[in-house]
Short mmCIF file of N, CA, C and O in Angstrom, two decimals:
data_model
loop_
_atom_site.label_atom_id
_atom_site.label_comp_id
_atom_site.label_asym_id
_atom_site.label_seq_id
_atom_site.Cartn_x
_atom_site.Cartn_y
_atom_site.Cartn_z
N UNK A 4 -33.57 -52.16 133.07
CA UNK A 4 -33.58 -53.04 132.00
C UNK A 4 -34.60 -54.15 132.17
O UNK A 4 -34.50 -54.79 133.28
N UNK A 5 -35.32 -54.56 131.28
CA UNK A 5 -36.51 -55.37 131.30
C UNK A 5 -36.17 -56.70 130.60
O UNK A 5 -35.74 -56.58 129.41
N UNK A 6 -36.15 -57.91 131.24
CA UNK A 6 -36.15 -59.17 130.47
C UNK A 6 -37.45 -59.63 129.93
O UNK A 6 -38.46 -59.62 130.64
N UNK A 7 -37.30 -60.07 128.57
CA UNK A 7 -38.60 -60.62 128.12
C UNK A 7 -38.27 -61.92 127.44
O UNK A 7 -37.19 -62.02 126.76
N UNK A 8 -39.21 -62.69 127.40
CA UNK A 8 -39.08 -64.04 126.76
C UNK A 8 -39.88 -63.98 125.36
O UNK A 8 -41.02 -63.42 125.32
N UNK A 9 -39.15 -64.25 124.30
CA UNK A 9 -39.77 -64.13 122.96
C UNK A 9 -39.89 -65.62 122.40
O UNK A 9 -38.92 -66.24 122.68
N UNK A 10 -41.00 -65.68 121.93
CA UNK A 10 -41.25 -66.96 121.25
C UNK A 10 -41.23 -66.97 119.88
O UNK A 10 -41.74 -65.88 119.03
N UNK A 11 -40.21 -67.53 119.29
CA UNK A 11 -39.95 -67.53 117.76
C UNK A 11 -40.37 -68.73 117.08
O UNK A 11 -40.52 -69.72 117.80
N UNK A 12 -40.38 -68.85 115.74
CA UNK A 12 -40.72 -70.02 115.03
C UNK A 12 -39.67 -71.07 115.43
O UNK A 12 -39.94 -72.12 115.53
N UNK A 13 -38.35 -70.61 115.61
CA UNK A 13 -37.36 -71.45 115.98
C UNK A 13 -37.57 -72.26 117.22
O UNK A 13 -37.22 -73.40 117.21
N UNK A 14 -38.03 -71.49 118.22
CA UNK A 14 -38.30 -72.15 119.45
C UNK A 14 -39.38 -73.14 119.30
O UNK A 14 -39.21 -74.37 120.03
N UNK A 15 -40.40 -72.86 118.78
CA UNK A 15 -41.53 -73.78 118.55
C UNK A 15 -41.10 -75.05 117.68
O UNK A 15 -41.50 -76.08 118.02
N UNK A 16 -40.26 -74.77 116.69
CA UNK A 16 -39.73 -75.82 115.91
C UNK A 16 -38.87 -76.86 116.70
O UNK A 16 -39.01 -78.07 116.76
N UNK A 17 -38.03 -76.20 117.52
CA UNK A 17 -37.08 -76.94 118.42
C UNK A 17 -37.96 -77.80 119.43
O UNK A 17 -37.69 -79.05 119.58
N UNK A 18 -38.92 -77.28 120.00
CA UNK A 18 -39.91 -78.00 120.87
C UNK A 18 -40.47 -79.08 120.13
O UNK A 18 -40.52 -80.20 120.74
N UNK A 19 -41.08 -78.99 118.97
CA UNK A 19 -41.75 -79.87 118.13
C UNK A 19 -40.56 -80.97 117.89
O UNK A 19 -40.93 -82.07 117.96
N UNK A 20 -39.58 -80.53 117.44
CA UNK A 20 -38.46 -81.71 117.08
C UNK A 20 -38.09 -82.43 118.32
O UNK A 20 -37.91 -83.56 118.29
N UNK A 21 -37.91 -81.88 119.56
CA UNK A 21 -37.58 -82.46 120.70
C UNK A 21 -38.70 -83.42 121.13
O UNK A 21 -38.36 -84.60 121.55
N UNK A 22 -39.95 -82.90 121.07
CA UNK A 22 -41.10 -83.87 121.19
C UNK A 22 -40.94 -85.12 120.40
O UNK A 22 -41.29 -86.17 120.98
N UNK A 23 -40.85 -84.74 119.22
CA UNK A 23 -40.72 -85.91 118.23
C UNK A 23 -39.71 -86.97 118.59
O UNK A 23 -39.91 -88.15 118.41
N UNK A 24 -38.60 -86.34 118.85
CA UNK A 24 -37.41 -87.15 119.08
C UNK A 24 -37.66 -87.98 120.50
O UNK A 24 -37.39 -89.28 120.46
N UNK A 25 -38.29 -87.46 121.38
CA UNK A 25 -38.55 -88.31 122.71
C UNK A 25 -39.57 -89.40 122.33
O UNK A 25 -39.68 -90.41 122.92
N UNK A 26 -40.72 -88.90 121.43
CA UNK A 26 -41.74 -89.93 121.08
C UNK A 26 -40.99 -91.09 120.43
O UNK A 26 -41.34 -92.31 120.59
N UNK A 27 -40.04 -90.85 119.43
CA UNK A 27 -39.43 -91.94 118.89
C UNK A 27 -38.66 -92.77 119.73
O UNK A 27 -38.63 -94.07 119.65
N UNK A 28 -37.86 -92.35 120.85
CA UNK A 28 -37.13 -93.03 121.85
C UNK A 28 -37.98 -93.86 122.63
O UNK A 28 -37.79 -94.93 122.76
N UNK A 29 -39.19 -93.26 122.89
CA UNK A 29 -40.25 -93.95 123.74
C UNK A 29 -40.74 -95.19 122.77
O UNK A 29 -40.87 -96.23 123.48
N UNK A 30 -40.98 -95.15 121.56
CA UNK A 30 -41.53 -96.08 120.88
C UNK A 30 -40.43 -97.24 120.68
O UNK A 30 -40.87 -98.44 120.49
N UNK A 31 -39.18 -96.80 120.46
CA UNK A 31 -38.03 -97.82 120.36
C UNK A 31 -37.96 -98.74 121.66
O UNK A 31 -37.73 -99.75 121.71
N UNK A 32 -38.10 -97.84 122.68
CA UNK A 32 -38.16 -98.72 124.21
C UNK A 32 -39.22 -99.62 124.35
O UNK A 32 -39.08 -100.80 124.75
N UNK A 33 -40.40 -99.23 123.67
CA UNK A 33 -41.51 -100.14 123.75
C UNK A 33 -41.32 -101.43 122.89
O UNK A 33 -41.74 -102.38 123.28
N UNK A 34 -40.73 -101.09 121.73
CA UNK A 34 -40.49 -102.19 120.90
C UNK A 34 -41.79 -102.68 120.18
O UNK A 34 -42.60 -101.81 119.91
N UNK A 35 -41.74 -103.95 119.70
CA UNK A 35 -42.88 -104.67 119.01
C UNK A 35 -44.03 -104.90 119.86
O UNK A 35 -44.92 -105.44 119.48
N UNK A 36 -43.93 -104.51 121.19
CA UNK A 36 -45.17 -104.83 122.02
C UNK A 36 -46.34 -104.08 121.79
O UNK A 36 -46.18 -102.89 121.82
N UNK A 37 -47.28 -104.64 121.43
CA UNK A 37 -48.64 -104.07 121.14
C UNK A 37 -49.58 -105.03 121.95
O UNK A 37 -49.42 -106.16 122.26
N UNK A 38 -50.89 -104.46 122.36
CA UNK A 38 -51.89 -105.29 122.99
C UNK A 38 -52.03 -106.80 122.11
O UNK A 38 -52.15 -106.63 120.94
N UNK A 39 -52.07 -107.79 122.76
CA UNK A 39 -52.19 -109.05 122.03
C UNK A 39 -50.76 -109.85 121.91
O UNK A 39 -50.81 -111.07 121.63
N UNK A 40 -49.83 -109.12 121.82
CA UNK A 40 -48.47 -109.82 121.37
C UNK A 40 -47.90 -110.57 122.50
O UNK A 40 -48.08 -110.06 123.82
N UNK A 41 -47.56 -111.70 122.37
CA UNK A 41 -46.95 -112.64 123.27
C UNK A 41 -45.32 -112.58 123.13
O UNK A 41 -44.75 -112.82 122.08
N UNK A 42 -44.61 -112.23 124.17
CA UNK A 42 -43.12 -112.15 124.04
C UNK A 42 -42.47 -112.94 125.24
O UNK A 42 -43.15 -113.32 126.26
N UNK A 43 -41.28 -113.27 124.99
CA UNK A 43 -40.48 -114.08 125.95
C UNK A 43 -39.15 -113.25 126.35
O UNK A 43 -38.54 -112.67 125.38
N UNK A 44 -38.73 -113.28 127.63
CA UNK A 44 -37.31 -112.81 127.84
C UNK A 44 -36.86 -113.72 129.02
O UNK A 44 -37.45 -114.78 129.36
N UNK A 45 -35.82 -113.30 129.67
CA UNK A 45 -35.16 -114.05 130.57
C UNK A 45 -35.99 -114.25 131.94
O UNK A 45 -35.71 -115.24 132.51
N UNK A 46 -36.94 -113.52 132.16
CA UNK A 46 -37.77 -113.55 133.25
C UNK A 46 -39.10 -114.37 132.99
O UNK A 46 -39.66 -114.53 134.24
N UNK A 47 -39.42 -114.62 131.80
CA UNK A 47 -40.84 -115.39 131.68
C UNK A 47 -41.42 -115.19 130.35
O UNK A 47 -40.75 -114.52 129.47
N UNK A 48 -42.52 -115.57 130.15
CA UNK A 48 -43.34 -115.34 129.03
C UNK A 48 -44.61 -114.50 129.21
O UNK A 48 -45.24 -114.76 130.27
N UNK A 49 -44.80 -113.59 128.40
CA UNK A 49 -45.83 -112.40 128.77
C UNK A 49 -46.78 -112.16 127.69
O UNK A 49 -46.26 -112.09 126.39
N UNK A 50 -47.89 -111.74 127.94
CA UNK A 50 -48.98 -111.30 126.94
C UNK A 50 -49.18 -109.99 127.25
O UNK A 50 -49.51 -109.63 128.38
N UNK A 51 -49.03 -108.94 126.26
CA UNK A 51 -49.22 -107.54 126.30
C UNK A 51 -50.62 -107.25 126.52
O UNK A 51 -51.50 -107.70 125.59
N UNK A 52 -51.16 -106.69 127.68
CA UNK A 52 -52.64 -106.39 127.70
C UNK A 52 -52.87 -104.76 127.27
O UNK A 52 -53.96 -104.77 126.76
N UNK A 53 -51.98 -103.88 127.55
CA UNK A 53 -52.53 -102.58 127.42
C UNK A 53 -51.01 -101.79 127.40
O UNK A 53 -50.12 -102.19 128.15
N UNK A 54 -50.94 -100.59 126.72
CA UNK A 54 -49.81 -99.84 126.69
C UNK A 54 -50.28 -98.41 127.05
O UNK A 54 -51.14 -97.72 126.52
N UNK A 55 -49.68 -97.75 128.21
CA UNK A 55 -49.86 -96.50 128.53
C UNK A 55 -48.65 -95.59 128.21
O UNK A 55 -47.71 -95.91 128.63
N UNK A 56 -48.91 -94.59 127.28
CA UNK A 56 -47.99 -93.66 126.95
C UNK A 56 -48.24 -92.22 127.33
O UNK A 56 -47.32 -91.45 127.19
N UNK A 57 -49.23 -92.15 128.14
CA UNK A 57 -49.60 -90.62 128.67
C UNK A 57 -48.44 -90.52 130.01
O UNK A 57 -48.58 -91.41 130.89
N UNK A 58 -47.68 -89.62 130.00
CA UNK A 58 -46.61 -89.42 130.95
C UNK A 58 -47.03 -89.32 132.32
O UNK A 58 -46.66 -90.18 133.30
N UNK A 59 -48.19 -88.66 132.52
CA UNK A 59 -48.65 -88.41 133.89
C UNK A 59 -49.14 -89.81 134.57
O UNK A 59 -48.92 -90.29 135.67
N UNK A 60 -49.91 -90.57 133.63
CA UNK A 60 -50.58 -91.82 134.05
C UNK A 60 -49.40 -92.93 134.22
O UNK A 60 -49.41 -93.76 135.09
N UNK A 61 -48.38 -92.93 133.28
CA UNK A 61 -47.33 -94.04 133.44
C UNK A 61 -46.49 -93.75 134.60
O UNK A 61 -46.25 -94.76 135.30
N UNK A 62 -46.27 -92.39 135.04
CA UNK A 62 -45.52 -92.17 136.17
C UNK A 62 -46.40 -92.47 137.56
O UNK A 62 -45.78 -92.96 138.30
N UNK A 63 -47.64 -92.19 137.33
CA UNK A 63 -48.50 -92.64 138.54
C UNK A 63 -48.55 -93.98 138.68
O UNK A 63 -48.29 -94.86 139.78
N UNK A 64 -48.59 -94.93 137.56
CA UNK A 64 -48.80 -96.35 137.74
C UNK A 64 -47.50 -97.01 138.30
O UNK A 64 -47.48 -97.90 139.15
N UNK A 65 -46.28 -96.43 137.73
CA UNK A 65 -45.05 -97.21 138.02
C UNK A 65 -44.45 -96.52 139.15
O UNK A 65 -43.38 -96.91 139.68
N UNK A 66 -44.99 -95.41 139.62
CA UNK A 66 -44.33 -94.72 140.84
C UNK A 66 -42.90 -94.18 140.65
O UNK A 66 -42.21 -94.39 141.43
N UNK A 67 -42.80 -93.90 139.35
CA UNK A 67 -41.34 -93.37 139.06
C UNK A 67 -41.54 -92.05 138.15
O UNK A 67 -42.28 -91.97 137.17
N UNK A 68 -40.79 -91.01 138.60
CA UNK A 68 -40.90 -89.71 137.88
C UNK A 68 -40.26 -89.76 136.53
O UNK A 68 -40.61 -88.81 135.66
N UNK A 69 -39.49 -90.64 136.21
CA UNK A 69 -38.77 -90.76 134.88
C UNK A 69 -39.54 -91.72 133.78
O UNK A 69 -39.20 -91.58 132.80
N UNK A 70 -40.52 -92.21 134.38
CA UNK A 70 -41.41 -93.20 133.39
C UNK A 70 -41.89 -92.34 132.28
O UNK A 70 -42.41 -91.36 132.39
N UNK A 71 -41.64 -93.05 131.05
CA UNK A 71 -42.22 -92.46 129.91
C UNK A 71 -43.52 -93.44 129.34
O UNK A 71 -43.93 -92.93 128.42
N UNK A 72 -43.55 -94.64 129.77
CA UNK A 72 -44.59 -95.63 129.39
C UNK A 72 -44.75 -96.53 130.50
O UNK A 72 -43.89 -96.80 131.34
N UNK A 73 -45.79 -97.37 130.28
CA UNK A 73 -46.15 -98.33 131.24
C UNK A 73 -46.79 -99.54 130.51
O UNK A 73 -47.73 -99.26 129.68
N UNK A 74 -46.43 -100.66 130.52
CA UNK A 74 -46.94 -101.66 129.77
C UNK A 74 -47.68 -102.86 130.73
O UNK A 74 -46.89 -103.21 131.60
N UNK A 75 -48.96 -103.01 130.63
CA UNK A 75 -49.60 -104.01 131.56
C UNK A 75 -49.41 -105.44 130.74
O UNK A 75 -49.73 -105.56 129.46
N UNK A 76 -48.82 -106.24 131.48
CA UNK A 76 -48.49 -107.61 130.93
C UNK A 76 -49.01 -108.65 131.82
O UNK A 76 -49.23 -108.51 133.01
N UNK A 77 -49.53 -109.84 131.12
CA UNK A 77 -49.91 -110.99 131.86
C UNK A 77 -48.94 -112.12 131.70
O UNK A 77 -48.50 -112.46 130.74
N UNK A 78 -48.35 -112.70 132.88
CA UNK A 78 -47.43 -113.73 132.96
C UNK A 78 -48.29 -114.95 132.50
O UNK A 78 -49.19 -115.34 133.11
N UNK A 79 -47.72 -115.58 131.43
CA UNK A 79 -48.38 -116.52 130.83
C UNK A 79 -48.63 -117.74 131.79
O UNK A 79 -49.60 -118.56 131.96
N UNK A 80 -47.44 -118.10 132.45
CA UNK A 80 -47.37 -119.17 133.29
C UNK A 80 -48.24 -119.01 134.64
O UNK A 80 -48.87 -120.06 135.06
N UNK A 81 -47.89 -117.81 135.24
CA UNK A 81 -48.62 -117.69 136.66
C UNK A 81 -49.94 -117.02 136.51
O UNK A 81 -50.68 -117.17 137.45
N UNK A 82 -50.23 -116.53 135.48
CA UNK A 82 -51.63 -116.04 135.19
C UNK A 82 -51.91 -114.55 135.81
O UNK A 82 -53.03 -114.12 135.88
N UNK A 83 -50.85 -114.04 136.35
CA UNK A 83 -50.91 -112.78 137.01
C UNK A 83 -50.61 -111.47 136.01
O UNK A 83 -49.93 -111.73 134.98
N UNK A 84 -51.29 -110.42 136.43
CA UNK A 84 -50.88 -109.24 135.69
C UNK A 84 -50.20 -108.15 136.41
O UNK A 84 -50.51 -108.14 137.73
N UNK A 85 -49.22 -107.40 135.77
CA UNK A 85 -48.55 -106.45 136.30
C UNK A 85 -48.19 -105.42 135.33
O UNK A 85 -48.15 -105.76 134.21
N UNK A 86 -47.80 -104.21 135.69
CA UNK A 86 -47.09 -103.12 134.92
C UNK A 86 -45.78 -103.30 134.78
O UNK A 86 -45.07 -103.62 135.90
N UNK A 87 -45.10 -103.03 133.73
CA UNK A 87 -43.60 -102.85 133.70
C UNK A 87 -43.26 -101.57 132.73
O UNK A 87 -44.05 -101.17 132.05
N UNK A 88 -42.04 -101.17 133.14
CA UNK A 88 -41.51 -100.02 132.36
C UNK A 88 -40.20 -100.40 131.64
O UNK A 88 -39.49 -99.63 131.27
N UNK A 89 -40.05 -101.77 131.69
CA UNK A 89 -38.85 -102.45 131.06
C UNK A 89 -38.69 -101.92 129.65
O UNK A 89 -39.79 -102.02 128.98
N UNK A 90 -37.37 -101.58 129.04
CA UNK A 90 -37.40 -101.37 127.71
C UNK A 90 -37.03 -102.66 126.99
O UNK A 90 -36.65 -103.62 127.48
N UNK A 91 -37.42 -102.64 125.77
CA UNK A 91 -37.24 -103.69 124.97
C UNK A 91 -35.72 -103.97 124.54
O UNK A 91 -35.12 -102.93 124.26
N UNK A 92 -35.19 -105.23 124.64
CA UNK A 92 -33.92 -105.48 124.57
C UNK A 92 -33.66 -106.53 123.53
O UNK A 92 -34.49 -107.10 123.08
N UNK A 93 -32.37 -106.83 123.24
CA UNK A 93 -32.01 -107.88 122.24
C UNK A 93 -32.33 -109.23 122.74
O UNK A 93 -32.35 -110.07 121.74
N UNK A 94 -32.38 -109.44 123.98
CA UNK A 94 -32.65 -110.84 124.36
C UNK A 94 -34.34 -111.03 124.51
O UNK A 94 -34.51 -112.20 124.68
N UNK A 95 -35.02 -109.91 124.36
CA UNK A 95 -36.37 -110.18 124.19
C UNK A 95 -36.85 -110.72 122.79
O UNK A 95 -36.21 -110.44 121.76
N UNK A 96 -37.77 -111.56 122.67
CA UNK A 96 -38.22 -112.03 121.37
C UNK A 96 -39.67 -112.21 121.23
O UNK A 96 -40.46 -112.73 122.29
N UNK A 97 -40.35 -111.83 120.27
CA UNK A 97 -41.82 -112.15 119.95
C UNK A 97 -41.95 -113.52 119.75
O UNK A 97 -41.36 -114.08 118.84
N UNK A 98 -42.96 -114.13 120.38
CA UNK A 98 -43.59 -115.66 120.17
C UNK A 98 -44.70 -115.47 119.28
O UNK A 98 -44.97 -116.38 118.44
N UNK A 99 -45.68 -114.45 119.55
CA UNK A 99 -46.78 -114.35 118.78
C UNK A 99 -47.12 -112.84 118.45
O UNK A 99 -47.26 -112.15 119.26
N UNK A 100 -47.08 -112.59 117.27
CA UNK A 100 -47.34 -111.20 116.88
C UNK A 100 -48.91 -111.15 116.42
O UNK A 100 -49.46 -111.87 116.22
N UNK A 101 -49.34 -109.78 116.38
CA UNK A 101 -50.64 -109.51 115.98
C UNK A 101 -50.59 -108.37 114.97
O UNK A 101 -49.50 -107.56 114.88
N UNK A 102 -51.49 -108.22 114.20
CA UNK A 102 -51.50 -107.33 113.17
C UNK A 102 -51.95 -105.98 113.51
O UNK A 102 -52.45 -105.65 114.59
#
């Protein structure tokens, strides 16, 4: 007996739906952070410099296999830049939005 894998329209649709669901979850975790946005949280005040959503690149940057995105931020007070994979939470707040 031979095992065969069949690709059906349902499988393709399921993959597309799963990809779209993961994209929505990732965008929700990023929140309103876009390049130029200044936001504040419990650890400081930051300006978003860049957002990386490519899985391979985000995982390389953050050195975490589960990373779905990486955000390059500049600490307003210290003037230093670093990447974060922190999700947007209810305690984060936008101080300066961009169009």
